[in-house]
């Protein structure tokens, strides 16, 4: 399904959000590399295969203006890991640097939340590095708050 | 985490002014709304002014105006003007800090500081205003409504 979004007010007009297609892989790799400085072709190829198999609750969405992909968001419904009832997880969101501050991230986030709701989940989660201030501020601006889980880790000695 | 009084006053003042950036609000109006001392508020506003977050306007209709970018200024930016967020920063000089127990305690407290810093640095004034708007109104018996006290929200 393709939805044409015309809000929020600062958004550039006529942004289409649609499911990712195999032909989007190079653009997604490039957008991710632009943001992270790392080109992870193999990783994204594997992710495309995972999300393209049509499983209910998996979403890889592309924001497109005209014929140009300008952003993407990836997420899926996960259930009972860490004791959690089904919840939508956002694993990645990215908007081309030159296209930021026009509400595209909001459009993508709203689009995946709509799809999460349609498959019956009422919570959306994400996880990110504490020092990723820009991305964390974005998710905060979407109304996300600290949740009931806390991430712990330990360095494994050789 | 408990914020110092000056920090809380500063956050209240910034939120009040940023909620309607086009208007000028007097210190007396802000002080009355939050039930705080005008003198204390005036000192806080001077600090905010020096940091470029608010602007004092003179004249009959003078007052204060928010002049930051609500989508960029974070709670951490304000808190740091008034207090140290990293409480363990100077902890190495405290008694027992050099012991194994002191260092272990330092590691735990540093984790708490990290989380506090990440939280404060990720919440912008715009996000705070959104959170304010989502608060349920308080009952009249307990005081002014968060939403109702200010007709601008």
Tab-separated table of C-alpha atoms in Angstrom:
chain	number	residue	atom	x	y	z
A	1	UNK	CA	0.000	0.000	0.000
A	2	UNK	CA	1.235	3.490	-0.829
A	3	UNK	CA	0.207	6.459	1.281
A	4	UNK	CA	0.822	10.055	0.264
A	5	UNK	CA	1.614	12.207	3.301
A	6	UNK	CA	1.219	15.958	3.381
A	7	UNK	CA	2.010	16.668	7.000
A	8	UNK	CA	3.462	17.727	9.380
A	9	UNK	CA	3.366	21.394	8.374
A	10	UNK	CA	7.106	21.691	7.800
A	11	UNK	CA	7.222	18.582	5.579
A	12	UNK	CA	8.089	18.814	1.960
A	13	UNK	CA	5.034	18.007	-0.135
A	14	UNK	CA	3.940	14.707	-1.539
A	15	UNK	CA	6.191	12.301	0.265
A	16	UNK	CA	5.204	8.728	-0.431
A	17	UNK	CA	5.851	5.980	2.092
A	18	UNK	CA	5.955	2.511	0.582
A	19	UNK	CA	7.378	-0.907	1.284
A	20	UNK	CA	11.013	-1.339	0.314
A	21	UNK	CA	11.789	-3.173	-2.894
A	22	UNK	CA	14.980	-5.002	-3.900
A	23	UNK	CA	15.953	-2.055	-6.103
A	24	UNK	CA	16.127	0.185	-3.016
A	25	UNK	CA	19.104	-1.707	-1.579
A	26	UNK	CA	21.851	0.567	-3.003
A	27	UNK	CA	20.081	3.703	-1.794
A	28	UNK	CA	19.563	2.283	1.693
A	29	UNK	CA	23.222	1.263	1.883
A	30	UNK	CA	24.216	4.759	0.760
A	31	UNK	CA	21.894	6.526	3.231
A	32	UNK	CA	23.187	4.370	6.066
A	33	UNK	CA	26.795	4.970	5.022
A	34	UNK	CA	26.132	8.714	4.900
A	35	UNK	CA	24.946	8.617	8.509
A	36	UNK	CA	27.321	6.067	10.019
A	37	UNK	CA	30.415	6.329	7.853
A	38	UNK	CA	30.313	2.570	7.304
A	39	UNK	CA	29.136	0.793	4.180
A	40	UNK	CA	27.378	-2.403	5.246
A	41	UNK	CA	26.150	-3.926	1.983
A	42	UNK	CA	26.066	-7.522	3.237
A	43	UNK	CA	24.155	-6.553	6.356
A	44	UNK	CA	21.487	-4.628	4.448
A	45	UNK	CA	21.172	-7.369	1.842
A	46	UNK	CA	20.426	-9.824	4.612
A	47	UNK	CA	17.960	-7.369	6.183
A	48	UNK	CA	16.167	-6.929	2.866
A	49	UNK	CA	15.738	-10.689	2.596
A	50	UNK	CA	14.386	-10.847	6.160
A	51	UNK	CA	11.852	-8.075	5.676
A	52	UNK	CA	10.891	-8.868	2.100
A	53	UNK	CA	9.448	-12.292	2.796
A	54	UNK	CA	6.081	-10.786	3.601
A	55	UNK	CA	5.820	-11.887	7.217
A	56	UNK	CA	3.099	-10.075	9.081
A	57	UNK	CA	4.620	-7.602	11.493
A	58	UNK	CA	7.854	-6.894	9.606
A	59	UNK	CA	8.187	-3.497	7.979
A	60	UNK	CA	10.904	-1.969	5.849
A	61	UNK	CA	9.525	1.329	4.602
A	62	UNK	CA	10.926	3.845	2.164
A	63	UNK	CA	10.115	7.568	2.049
A	64	UNK	CA	10.120	8.679	-1.553
A	65	UNK	CA	9.783	12.137	-3.010
A	66	UNK	CA	9.263	12.091	-6.733
A	67	UNK	CA	11.249	9.073	-7.813
A	68	UNK	CA	13.938	9.540	-5.207
A	69	UNK	CA	14.233	7.531	-1.978
A	70	UNK	CA	15.077	10.046	0.749
A	71	UNK	CA	14.714	7.988	3.904
A	72	UNK	CA	13.803	4.654	5.414
A	73	UNK	CA	12.604	3.050	8.609
A	74	UNK	CA	12.847	-0.568	9.657
A	75	UNK	CA	10.983	-2.380	12.386
A	76	UNK	CA	9.047	-5.440	13.366
A	77	UNK	CA	6.809	-6.906	16.009
A	78	UNK	CA	8.700	-9.047	18.519
A	79	UNK	CA	7.035	-11.013	21.275
A	80	UNK	CA	8.047	-12.574	24.580
A	81	UNK	CA	11.739	-11.865	24.374
A	82	UNK	CA	12.846	-10.634	27.795
A	83	UNK	CA	9.311	-11.415	28.970
A	84	UNK	CA	7.783	-8.663	26.865
A	85	UNK	CA	4.306	-9.012	25.342
A	86	UNK	CA	4.186	-8.224	21.611
A	87	UNK	CA	5.638	-4.792	20.841
A	88	UNK	CA	6.792	-2.971	17.749
A	89	UNK	CA	10.555	-2.463	17.596
A	90	UNK	CA	12.130	0.222	15.449
A	91	UNK	CA	15.616	-0.930	14.517
A	92	UNK	CA	16.676	1.816	12.140
A	93	UNK	CA	15.505	5.167	10.863
A	94	UNK	CA	17.392	7.386	8.487
A	95	UNK	CA	16.731	10.473	6.417
A	96	UNK	CA	19.119	11.901	3.854
A	97	UNK	CA	21.060	14.736	5.497
A	98	UNK	CA	19.951	17.325	2.945
A	99	UNK	CA	16.310	16.368	3.539
A	100	UNK	CA	16.321	16.642	7.327
A	101	UNK	CA	14.273	19.134	9.343
A	102	UNK	CA	11.327	18.762	6.974
A	103	UNK	CA	9.375	16.228	8.993
A	104	UNK	CA	10.356	13.152	6.981
A	105	UNK	CA	11.465	11.268	10.092
A	106	UNK	CA	8.095	12.017	11.660
A	107	UNK	CA	6.290	10.772	8.558
A	108	UNK	CA	8.289	7.538	8.589
A	109	UNK	CA	7.784	7.033	12.318
A	110	UNK	CA	4.048	7.673	12.034
A	111	UNK	CA	3.848	5.286	9.085
A	112	UNK	CA	5.471	2.393	10.913
A	113	UNK	CA	3.409	3.087	14.044
A	114	UNK	CA	0.259	2.908	11.919
A	115	UNK	CA	1.349	-0.484	10.621
A	116	UNK	CA	2.191	-1.681	14.137
A	117	UNK	CA	-1.290	-0.674	15.289
A	118	UNK	CA	-2.855	-2.547	12.386
A	119	UNK	CA	-1.210	-5.780	13.482
A	120	UNK	CA	-2.442	-5.256	17.018
A	121	UNK	CA	0.462	-3.904	19.056
A	122	UNK	CA	0.127	-0.887	21.302
A	123	UNK	CA	3.739	-0.252	22.287
A	124	UNK	CA	6.632	0.861	20.105
A	125	UNK	CA	10.220	0.566	21.303
A	126	UNK	CA	13.721	1.256	20.145
A	127	UNK	CA	17.242	1.082	21.556
A	128	UNK	CA	20.160	3.361	20.808
A	129	UNK	CA	23.513	4.508	22.066
A	130	UNK	CA	23.377	7.014	24.904
A	131	UNK	CA	25.600	9.431	23.035
A	132	UNK	CA	23.466	9.465	19.875
A	133	UNK	CA	21.893	12.688	20.998
A	134	UNK	CA	20.355	13.668	17.670
A	135	UNK	CA	18.587	10.367	17.129
A	136	UNK	CA	17.542	10.141	20.765
A	137	UNK	CA	16.120	13.660	20.584
A	138	UNK	CA	14.169	12.633	17.507
A	139	UNK	CA	12.586	9.652	19.256
A	140	UNK	CA	11.890	11.812	22.324
A	141	UNK	CA	10.161	14.338	20.091
A	142	UNK	CA	7.947	11.495	18.897
A	143	UNK	CA	6.804	11.090	22.499
A	144	UNK	CA	9.008	8.117	23.417
A	145	UNK	CA	10.089	7.847	27.053
A	146	UNK	CA	12.275	5.494	29.053
A	147	UNK	CA	10.597	2.105	29.300
A	148	UNK	CA	10.546	-0.711	31.839
A	149	UNK	CA	13.644	-2.472	30.500
A	150	UNK	CA	17.263	-1.661	31.121
A	151	UNK	CA	20.100	-2.939	29.006
A	152	UNK	CA	23.025	-4.593	30.809
A	153	UNK	CA	26.268	-5.891	29.400
A	154	UNK	CA	29.627	-7.304	30.424
A	155	UNK	CA	32.984	-7.408	28.744
A	156	UNK	CA	34.025	-11.031	28.207
A	157	UNK	CA	37.643	-11.611	29.067
A	158	UNK	CA	39.532	-13.786	26.565
B	1	UNK	CA	17.435	12.950	40.770
B	2	UNK	CA	16.654	16.216	42.506
B	3	UNK	CA	17.330	19.508	40.795
B	4	UNK	CA	18.413	22.589	42.673
B	5	UNK	CA	15.831	25.336	43.120
B	6	UNK	CA	17.523	27.701	40.668
B	7	UNK	CA	17.569	24.978	38.012
B	8	UNK	CA	13.881	24.242	38.454
B	9	UNK	CA	13.053	27.935	38.278
B	10	UNK	CA	15.102	28.257	35.097
B	11	UNK	CA	13.326	25.336	33.435
B	12	UNK	CA	9.918	26.720	34.419
B	13	UNK	CA	10.833	30.156	33.098
B	14	UNK	CA	12.173	28.837	29.804
B	15	UNK	CA	9.098	26.657	29.285
B	16	UNK	CA	6.806	29.559	30.084
B	17	UNK	CA	8.569	31.852	27.636
B	18	UNK	CA	9.114	29.252	24.914
B	19	UNK	CA	5.436	28.254	24.964
B	20	UNK	CA	4.700	31.576	23.308
B	21	UNK	CA	7.946	32.848	21.828
B	22	UNK	CA	6.312	35.863	20.233
B	23	UNK	CA	5.130	37.352	23.487
B	24	UNK	CA	6.870	39.170	26.315
B	25	UNK	CA	6.192	38.041	29.846
B	26	UNK	CA	7.203	39.870	33.000
B	27	UNK	CA	9.186	38.257	35.775
B	28	UNK	CA	6.282	38.990	38.115
B	29	UNK	CA	3.896	36.982	35.942
B	30	UNK	CA	6.239	34.004	35.858
B	31	UNK	CA	6.924	34.244	39.585
B	32	UNK	CA	3.225	34.285	40.377
B	33	UNK	CA	2.421	31.350	38.146
B	34	UNK	CA	5.068	29.108	39.696
B	35	UNK	CA	4.843	30.566	43.197
B	36	UNK	CA	8.502	31.552	43.324
B	37	UNK	CA	10.441	34.562	44.574
B	38	UNK	CA	10.735	37.382	42.014
B	39	UNK	CA	14.226	38.177	43.275
B	40	UNK	CA	15.391	34.605	42.841
B	41	UNK	CA	13.742	34.458	39.417
B	42	UNK	CA	15.435	37.703	38.365
B	43	UNK	CA	18.863	36.228	39.164
B	44	UNK	CA	18.009	33.078	37.228
B	45	UNK	CA	16.776	35.111	34.252
B	46	UNK	CA	20.052	37.048	34.224
B	47	UNK	CA	21.950	33.774	33.936
B	48	UNK	CA	19.627	32.604	31.174
B	49	UNK	CA	20.103	35.945	29.437
B	50	UNK	CA	23.895	35.657	29.569
B	51	UNK	CA	23.553	32.200	28.014
B	52	UNK	CA	21.495	33.677	25.174
B	53	UNK	CA	18.354	31.730	26.024
B	54	UNK	CA	16.169	34.660	27.058
B	55	UNK	CA	16.131	38.315	26.220
B	56	UNK	CA	15.058	41.187	28.452
B	57	UNK	CA	13.006	43.867	26.728
B	58	UNK	CA	12.654	47.306	28.229
B	59	UNK	CA	9.714	49.689	28.074
B	60	UNK	CA	6.169	49.872	29.331
B	61	UNK	CA	5.319	46.524	27.836
B	62	UNK	CA	8.736	45.141	28.637
B	63	UNK	CA	9.407	41.684	29.873
B	64	UNK	CA	11.277	38.596	28.859
B	65	UNK	CA	11.260	36.628	25.646
B	66	UNK	CA	12.665	33.217	24.711
B	67	UNK	CA	15.339	33.566	22.075
B	68	UNK	CA	16.727	30.042	21.748
B	69	UNK	CA	15.763	27.337	19.274
B	70	UNK	CA	13.184	25.223	21.104
B	71	UNK	CA	13.999	22.256	18.886
B	72	UNK	CA	17.690	22.419	19.727
B	73	UNK	CA	17.981	23.677	23.306
B	74	UNK	CA	17.896	20.733	25.705
B	75	UNK	CA	17.235	20.366	29.398
B	76	UNK	CA	20.938	19.636	29.838
B	77	UNK	CA	21.809	23.032	28.355
B	78	UNK	CA	19.760	24.683	31.091
B	79	UNK	CA	20.710	22.406	33.974
B	80	UNK	CA	24.415	22.863	33.309
B	81	UNK	CA	24.080	26.613	33.754
B	82	UNK	CA	23.179	26.089	37.392
B	83	UNK	CA	24.625	22.809	38.598
B	84	UNK	CA	27.000	19.964	37.892
B	85	UNK	CA	25.291	17.003	36.247
B	86	UNK	CA	28.229	14.644	36.709
B	87	UNK	CA	28.121	14.244	40.470
B	88	UNK	CA	31.050	11.808	40.472
B	89	UNK	CA	33.377	14.198	38.655
B	90	UNK	CA	35.091	15.406	41.817
B	91	UNK	CA	34.537	12.188	43.706
B	92	UNK	CA	38.173	11.108	43.412
B	93	UNK	CA	39.025	13.553	46.209
B	94	UNK	CA	36.437	12.141	48.605
B	95	UNK	CA	37.504	9.959	51.544
B	96	UNK	CA	37.889	6.338	50.543
B	97	UNK	CA	37.749	7.104	46.832
B	98	UNK	CA	41.125	5.435	46.257
B	99	UNK	CA	40.033	2.108	47.766
B	100	UNK	CA	38.585	-0.779	45.777
B	101	UNK	CA	35.243	-0.105	47.445
B	102	UNK	CA	35.425	3.569	46.500
B	103	UNK	CA	36.266	2.786	42.900
B	104	UNK	CA	33.442	0.232	42.671
B	105	UNK	CA	30.990	2.774	44.054
B	106	UNK	CA	32.327	5.328	41.590
B	107	UNK	CA	31.581	2.948	38.687
B	108	UNK	CA	27.976	2.519	39.817
B	109	UNK	CA	27.428	6.248	40.345
B	110	UNK	CA	29.011	7.034	36.987
B	111	UNK	CA	26.470	4.731	35.339
B	112	UNK	CA	23.661	6.704	36.966
B	113	UNK	CA	25.244	9.982	35.824
B	114	UNK	CA	25.567	8.668	32.264
B	115	UNK	CA	21.892	7.850	32.136
B	116	UNK	CA	20.886	11.198	33.610
B	117	UNK	CA	23.085	13.055	31.139
B	118	UNK	CA	21.731	11.070	28.159
B	119	UNK	CA	18.160	11.734	29.260
B	120	UNK	CA	18.618	15.449	29.852
B	121	UNK	CA	20.561	15.934	26.630
B	122	UNK	CA	17.892	14.248	24.516
B	123	UNK	CA	14.893	16.238	25.708
B	124	UNK	CA	14.521	19.538	23.942
B	125	UNK	CA	12.355	22.431	25.038
B	126	UNK	CA	9.958	21.584	22.195
B	127	UNK	CA	9.660	18.035	23.492
B	128	UNK	CA	9.097	19.328	27.026
B	129	UNK	CA	6.301	21.589	25.780
B	130	UNK	CA	4.723	18.565	24.145
B	131	UNK	CA	4.961	16.643	27.419
B	132	UNK	CA	3.438	19.585	29.275
B	133	UNK	CA	0.507	19.638	26.862
B	134	UNK	CA	-0.087	15.941	27.481
B	135	UNK	CA	-0.332	16.267	31.255
B	136	UNK	CA	-3.811	15.755	32.663
B	137	UNK	CA	-5.168	18.874	34.321
B	138	UNK	CA	-4.712	18.982	38.078
B	139	UNK	CA	-7.817	19.307	40.214
B	140	UNK	CA	-8.722	22.892	41.174
B	141	UNK	CA	-8.501	21.948	44.852
B	142	UNK	CA	-4.812	21.136	44.487
B	143	UNK	CA	-3.872	24.286	42.645
B	144	UNK	CA	-3.844	25.707	39.221
B	145	UNK	CA	-4.190	23.417	36.265
B	146	UNK	CA	-1.019	22.881	34.279
B	147	UNK	CA	-3.020	23.324	31.113
B	148	UNK	CA	-5.619	25.708	32.424
B	149	UNK	CA	-3.425	28.194	34.242
B	150	UNK	CA	-1.978	29.508	31.058
B	151	UNK	CA	-4.534	30.329	28.374
B	152	UNK	CA	-1.714	30.270	25.827
B	153	UNK	CA	-1.455	26.469	25.983
